[in-house]
GROMACS .gro file of C-alpha atoms in nm:
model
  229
    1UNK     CA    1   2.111   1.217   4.476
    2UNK     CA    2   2.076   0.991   4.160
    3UNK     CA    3   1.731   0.853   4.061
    4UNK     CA    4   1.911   0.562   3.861
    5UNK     CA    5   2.224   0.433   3.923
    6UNK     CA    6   2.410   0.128   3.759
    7UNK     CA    7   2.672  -0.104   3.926
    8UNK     CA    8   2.883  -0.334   3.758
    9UNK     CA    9   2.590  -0.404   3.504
   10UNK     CA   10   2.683  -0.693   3.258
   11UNK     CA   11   2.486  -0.867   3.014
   12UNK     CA   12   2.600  -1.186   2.839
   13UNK     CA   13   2.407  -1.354   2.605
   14UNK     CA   14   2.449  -1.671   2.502
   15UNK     CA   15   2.610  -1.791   2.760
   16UNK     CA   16   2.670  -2.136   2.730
   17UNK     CA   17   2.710  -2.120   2.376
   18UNK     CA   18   2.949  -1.822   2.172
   19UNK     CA   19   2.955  -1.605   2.447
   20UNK     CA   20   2.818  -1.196   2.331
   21UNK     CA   21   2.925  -0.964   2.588
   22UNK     CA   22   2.622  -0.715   2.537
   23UNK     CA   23   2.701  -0.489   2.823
   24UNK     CA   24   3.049  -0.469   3.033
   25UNK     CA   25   3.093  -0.326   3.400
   26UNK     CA   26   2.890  -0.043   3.305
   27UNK     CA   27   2.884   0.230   3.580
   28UNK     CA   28   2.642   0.542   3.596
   29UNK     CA   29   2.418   0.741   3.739
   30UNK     CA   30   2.147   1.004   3.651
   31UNK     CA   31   2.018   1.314   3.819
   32UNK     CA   32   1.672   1.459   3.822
   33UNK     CA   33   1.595   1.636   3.501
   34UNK     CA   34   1.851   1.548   3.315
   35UNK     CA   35   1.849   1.517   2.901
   36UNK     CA   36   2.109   1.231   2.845
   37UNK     CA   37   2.163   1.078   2.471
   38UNK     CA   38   2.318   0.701   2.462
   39UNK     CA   39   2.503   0.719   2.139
   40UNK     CA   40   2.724   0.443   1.997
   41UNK     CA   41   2.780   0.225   1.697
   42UNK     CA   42   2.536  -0.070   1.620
   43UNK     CA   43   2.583  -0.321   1.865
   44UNK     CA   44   2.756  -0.157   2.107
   45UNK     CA   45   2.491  -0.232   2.410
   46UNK     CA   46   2.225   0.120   2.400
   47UNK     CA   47   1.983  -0.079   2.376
   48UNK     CA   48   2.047  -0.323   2.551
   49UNK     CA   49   2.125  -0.062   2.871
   50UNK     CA   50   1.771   0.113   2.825
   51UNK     CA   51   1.626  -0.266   2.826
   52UNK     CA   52   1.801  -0.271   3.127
   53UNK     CA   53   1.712   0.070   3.290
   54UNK     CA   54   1.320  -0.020   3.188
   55UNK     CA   55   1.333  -0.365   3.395
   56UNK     CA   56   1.280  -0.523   3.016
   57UNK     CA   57   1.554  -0.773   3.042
   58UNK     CA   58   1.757  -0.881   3.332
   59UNK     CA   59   2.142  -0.834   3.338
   60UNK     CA   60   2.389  -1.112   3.391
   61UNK     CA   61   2.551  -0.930   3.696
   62UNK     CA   62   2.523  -0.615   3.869
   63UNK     CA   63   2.286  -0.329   4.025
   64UNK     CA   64   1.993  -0.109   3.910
   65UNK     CA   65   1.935   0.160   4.137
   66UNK     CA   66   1.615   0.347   4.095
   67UNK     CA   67   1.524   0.590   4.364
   68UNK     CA   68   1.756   0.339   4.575
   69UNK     CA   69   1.467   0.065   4.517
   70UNK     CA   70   1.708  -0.243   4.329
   71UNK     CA   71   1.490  -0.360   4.041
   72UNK     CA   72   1.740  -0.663   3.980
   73UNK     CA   73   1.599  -0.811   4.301
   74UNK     CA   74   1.202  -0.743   4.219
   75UNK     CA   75   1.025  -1.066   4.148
   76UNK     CA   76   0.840  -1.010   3.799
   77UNK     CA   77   0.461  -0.896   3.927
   78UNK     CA   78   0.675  -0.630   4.130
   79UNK     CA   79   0.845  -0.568   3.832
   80UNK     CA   80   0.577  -0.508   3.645
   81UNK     CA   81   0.411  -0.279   3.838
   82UNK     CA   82   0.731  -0.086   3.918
   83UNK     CA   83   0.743  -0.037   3.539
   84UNK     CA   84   0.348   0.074   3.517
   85UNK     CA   85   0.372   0.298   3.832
   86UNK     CA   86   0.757   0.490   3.783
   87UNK     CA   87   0.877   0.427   3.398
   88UNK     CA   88   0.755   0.619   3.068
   89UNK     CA   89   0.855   0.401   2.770
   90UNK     CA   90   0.882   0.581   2.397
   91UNK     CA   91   0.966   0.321   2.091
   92UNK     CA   92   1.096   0.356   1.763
   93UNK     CA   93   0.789   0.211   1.657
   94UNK     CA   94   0.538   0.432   1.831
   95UNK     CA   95   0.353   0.141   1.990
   96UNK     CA   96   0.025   0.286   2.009
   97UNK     CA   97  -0.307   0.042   2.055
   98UNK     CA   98  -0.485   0.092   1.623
   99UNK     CA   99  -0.830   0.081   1.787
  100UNK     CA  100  -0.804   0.337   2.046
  101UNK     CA  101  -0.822   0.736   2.007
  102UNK     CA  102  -0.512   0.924   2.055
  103UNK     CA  103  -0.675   1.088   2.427
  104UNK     CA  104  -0.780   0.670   2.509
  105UNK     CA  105  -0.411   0.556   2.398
  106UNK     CA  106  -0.240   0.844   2.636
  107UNK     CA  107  -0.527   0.731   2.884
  108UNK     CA  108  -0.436   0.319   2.870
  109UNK     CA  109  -0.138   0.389   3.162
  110UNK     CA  110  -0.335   0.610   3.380
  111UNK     CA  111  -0.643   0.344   3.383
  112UNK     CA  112  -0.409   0.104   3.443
  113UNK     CA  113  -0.293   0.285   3.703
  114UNK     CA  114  -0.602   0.303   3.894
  115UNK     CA  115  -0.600   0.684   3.873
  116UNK     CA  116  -0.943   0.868   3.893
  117UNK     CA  117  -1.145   0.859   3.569
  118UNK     CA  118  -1.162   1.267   3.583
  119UNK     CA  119  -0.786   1.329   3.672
  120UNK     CA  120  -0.689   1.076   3.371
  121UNK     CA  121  -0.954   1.176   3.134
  122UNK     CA  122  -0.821   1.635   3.189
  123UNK     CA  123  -0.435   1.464   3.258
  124UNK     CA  124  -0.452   1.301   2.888
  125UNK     CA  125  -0.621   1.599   2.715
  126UNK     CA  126  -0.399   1.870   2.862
  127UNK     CA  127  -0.082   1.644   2.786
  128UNK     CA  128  -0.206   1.627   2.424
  129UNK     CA  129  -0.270   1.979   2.386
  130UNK     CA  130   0.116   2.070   2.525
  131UNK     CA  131   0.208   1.821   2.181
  132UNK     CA  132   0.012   2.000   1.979
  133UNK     CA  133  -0.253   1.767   1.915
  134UNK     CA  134  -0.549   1.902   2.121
  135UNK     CA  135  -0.741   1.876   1.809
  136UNK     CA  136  -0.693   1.536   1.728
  137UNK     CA  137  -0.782   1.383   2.051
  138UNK     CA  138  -1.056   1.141   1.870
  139UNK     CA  139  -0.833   1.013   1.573
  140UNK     CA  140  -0.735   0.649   1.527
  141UNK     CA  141  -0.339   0.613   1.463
  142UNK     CA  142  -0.409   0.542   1.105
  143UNK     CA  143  -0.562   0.867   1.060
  144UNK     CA  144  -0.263   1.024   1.242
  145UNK     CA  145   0.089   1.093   1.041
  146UNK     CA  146   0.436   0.931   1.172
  147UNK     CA  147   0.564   1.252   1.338
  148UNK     CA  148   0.194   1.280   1.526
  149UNK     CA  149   0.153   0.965   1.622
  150UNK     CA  150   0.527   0.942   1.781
  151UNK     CA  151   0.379   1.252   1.969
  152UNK     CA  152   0.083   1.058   2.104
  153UNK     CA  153   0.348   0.820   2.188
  154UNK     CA  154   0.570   1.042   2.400
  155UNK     CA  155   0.207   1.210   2.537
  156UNK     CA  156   0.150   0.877   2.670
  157UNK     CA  157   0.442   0.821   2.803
  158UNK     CA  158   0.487   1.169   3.007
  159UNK     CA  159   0.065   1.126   3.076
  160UNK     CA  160   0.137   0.968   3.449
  161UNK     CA  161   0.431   1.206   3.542
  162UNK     CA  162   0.707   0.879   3.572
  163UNK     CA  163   1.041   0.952   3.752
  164UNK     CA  164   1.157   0.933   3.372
  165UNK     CA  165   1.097   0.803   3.012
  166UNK     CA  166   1.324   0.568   2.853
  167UNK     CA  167   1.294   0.683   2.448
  168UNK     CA  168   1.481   0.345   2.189
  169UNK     CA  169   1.541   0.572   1.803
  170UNK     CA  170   1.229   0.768   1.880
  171UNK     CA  171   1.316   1.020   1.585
  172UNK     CA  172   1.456   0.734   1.341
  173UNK     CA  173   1.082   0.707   1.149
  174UNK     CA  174   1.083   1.070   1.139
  175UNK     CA  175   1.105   1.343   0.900
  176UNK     CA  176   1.359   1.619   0.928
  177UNK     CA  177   1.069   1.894   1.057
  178UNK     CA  178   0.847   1.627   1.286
  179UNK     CA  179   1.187   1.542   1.448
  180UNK     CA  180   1.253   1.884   1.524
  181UNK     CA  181   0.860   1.927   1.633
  182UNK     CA  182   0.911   1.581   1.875
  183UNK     CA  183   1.203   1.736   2.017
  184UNK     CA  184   1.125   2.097   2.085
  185UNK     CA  185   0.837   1.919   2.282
  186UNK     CA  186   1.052   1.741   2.415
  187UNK     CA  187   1.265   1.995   2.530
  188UNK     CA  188   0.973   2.185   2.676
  189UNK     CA  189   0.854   1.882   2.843
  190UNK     CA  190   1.157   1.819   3.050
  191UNK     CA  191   1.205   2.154   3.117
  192UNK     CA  192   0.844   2.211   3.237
  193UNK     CA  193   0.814   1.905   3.431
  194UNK     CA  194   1.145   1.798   3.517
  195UNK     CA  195   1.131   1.469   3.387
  196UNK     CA  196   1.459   1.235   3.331
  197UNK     CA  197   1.476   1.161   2.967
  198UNK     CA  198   1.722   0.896   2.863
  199UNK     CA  199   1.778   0.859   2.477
  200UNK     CA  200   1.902   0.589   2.318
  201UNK     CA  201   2.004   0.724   1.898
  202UNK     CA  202   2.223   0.756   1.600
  203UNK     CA  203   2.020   1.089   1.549
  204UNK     CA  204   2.269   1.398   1.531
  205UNK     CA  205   1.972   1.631   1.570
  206UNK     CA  206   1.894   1.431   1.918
  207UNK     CA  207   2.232   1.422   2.020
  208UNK     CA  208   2.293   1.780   1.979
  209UNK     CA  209   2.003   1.868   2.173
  210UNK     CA  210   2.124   1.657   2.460
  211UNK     CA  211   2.291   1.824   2.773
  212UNK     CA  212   2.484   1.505   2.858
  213UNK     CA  213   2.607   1.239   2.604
  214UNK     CA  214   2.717   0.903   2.682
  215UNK     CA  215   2.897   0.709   2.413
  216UNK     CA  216   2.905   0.290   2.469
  217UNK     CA  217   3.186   0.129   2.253
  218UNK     CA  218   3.162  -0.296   2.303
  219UNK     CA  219   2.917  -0.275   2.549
  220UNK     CA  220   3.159  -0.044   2.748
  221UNK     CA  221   3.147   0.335   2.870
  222UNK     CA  222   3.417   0.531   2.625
  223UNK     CA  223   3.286   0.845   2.735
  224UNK     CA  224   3.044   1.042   2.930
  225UNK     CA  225   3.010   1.436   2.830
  226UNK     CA  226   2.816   1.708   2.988
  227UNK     CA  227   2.744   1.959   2.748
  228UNK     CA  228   2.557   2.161   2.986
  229UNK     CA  229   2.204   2.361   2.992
   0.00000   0.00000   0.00000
């Protein structure tokens, strides 16, 4: 059974002005596990889909299935906490609180979440140590290079075990070797824990990591490749 399915989903924005058709009659769905790159050229609606798929933005028309739970129909406190509770978010621009450690920023969700102080405070160091920062856990983001802090990024993210982690250019900041570093960990991550990771790139070295590959062309599906284990 899909975790997250789309149906019909449209996005128009200015509506009642020059109409820009972000998103058109997209229909998909993803399985458990999966490793799926949204590829396209600017403009042509990935991000605006993982907007979408995180409960970010609304879409003009149509579904979001996740876990058969519509999000389209959540009022926004729901929302909100459907987002804290099921969705790991990774961003281009790492997004990580300056004042906090690296273990407190993988922490934030997981106190948020209401989860035991000793289940979040092992969950956040073990989580660090699988990205290969275990000895870093006190550092400050500005003492922390690009490729590590996008790892205490996607630590954070994967911290509270979501159904699956929506990741916007998360190599586009990133060196040639701490891209390959973010994605073997990645990799290992998905693997390990089964998580649903939904890319949205340009990156060749992401795509051709990906075992499925969905390419959006005007906000449209042109194709949708499997390219297996």
């Amino acid at each position: 059974m899909a975790v997250i399915e789309t149906i019909g989903l449209s996005k128009i924005y200015n509506e009642t002005i020059v109409p820009v058709k972000a998103l058109n009659e997209v229909n998909l769905a993803f399985e458990q596990g999966e490793f799926t790159s949204i590829v396209g050229p600017s403009g042509s609606g990935k991000t605006t889909l993982l907007n979408m798929l995180g409960g970010l933005d609304k879409p003009s028309s149509g579904s979001i299935l996740i876990n058969q739970t519509d999000i389209t129909k959540l009022k926004e406190r729901q929302l909100i906490d459907y987002r804290l509770r099921h969705i790991g978010f990774v961003f281009q621009s790492y997004n990580l609180i300056p004042v906090l450690t690296a273990v407190e920023n993988v922490s934030f969700i997981m106190l948020l979440q209401k989860q035991p102080r000793k289940a979040i405070d092992q969950r956040a160091r073990e989580i660090l140590e699988q990205v290969g920062l275990g000895d870093r856990l006190n550092a400050r983001p500005a003492q922390l290079s690009g490729g590590q802090q996008q790892r205490v990024a996607v630590a954070r993210a994967l911290a509270s075990r979501p159904d699956f982690v929506l990741a916007d250019e998360p190599t586009a900041n990133l060196d040639t070797q701490s891209a390959f570093n973010l994605l073997d960990i990645m990799e290992k991550l998905n693997r390990d824990e089964n998580i649903t990771l939904i890319f949205s790139t340009h990156d060749q070295r992401v795509i051709e990591r990906a075992r499925r590959v969905i390419t959006l062309v005007d906000g449209a599906v042109a194709s949708d490749e499997n390219h297996g284990s």
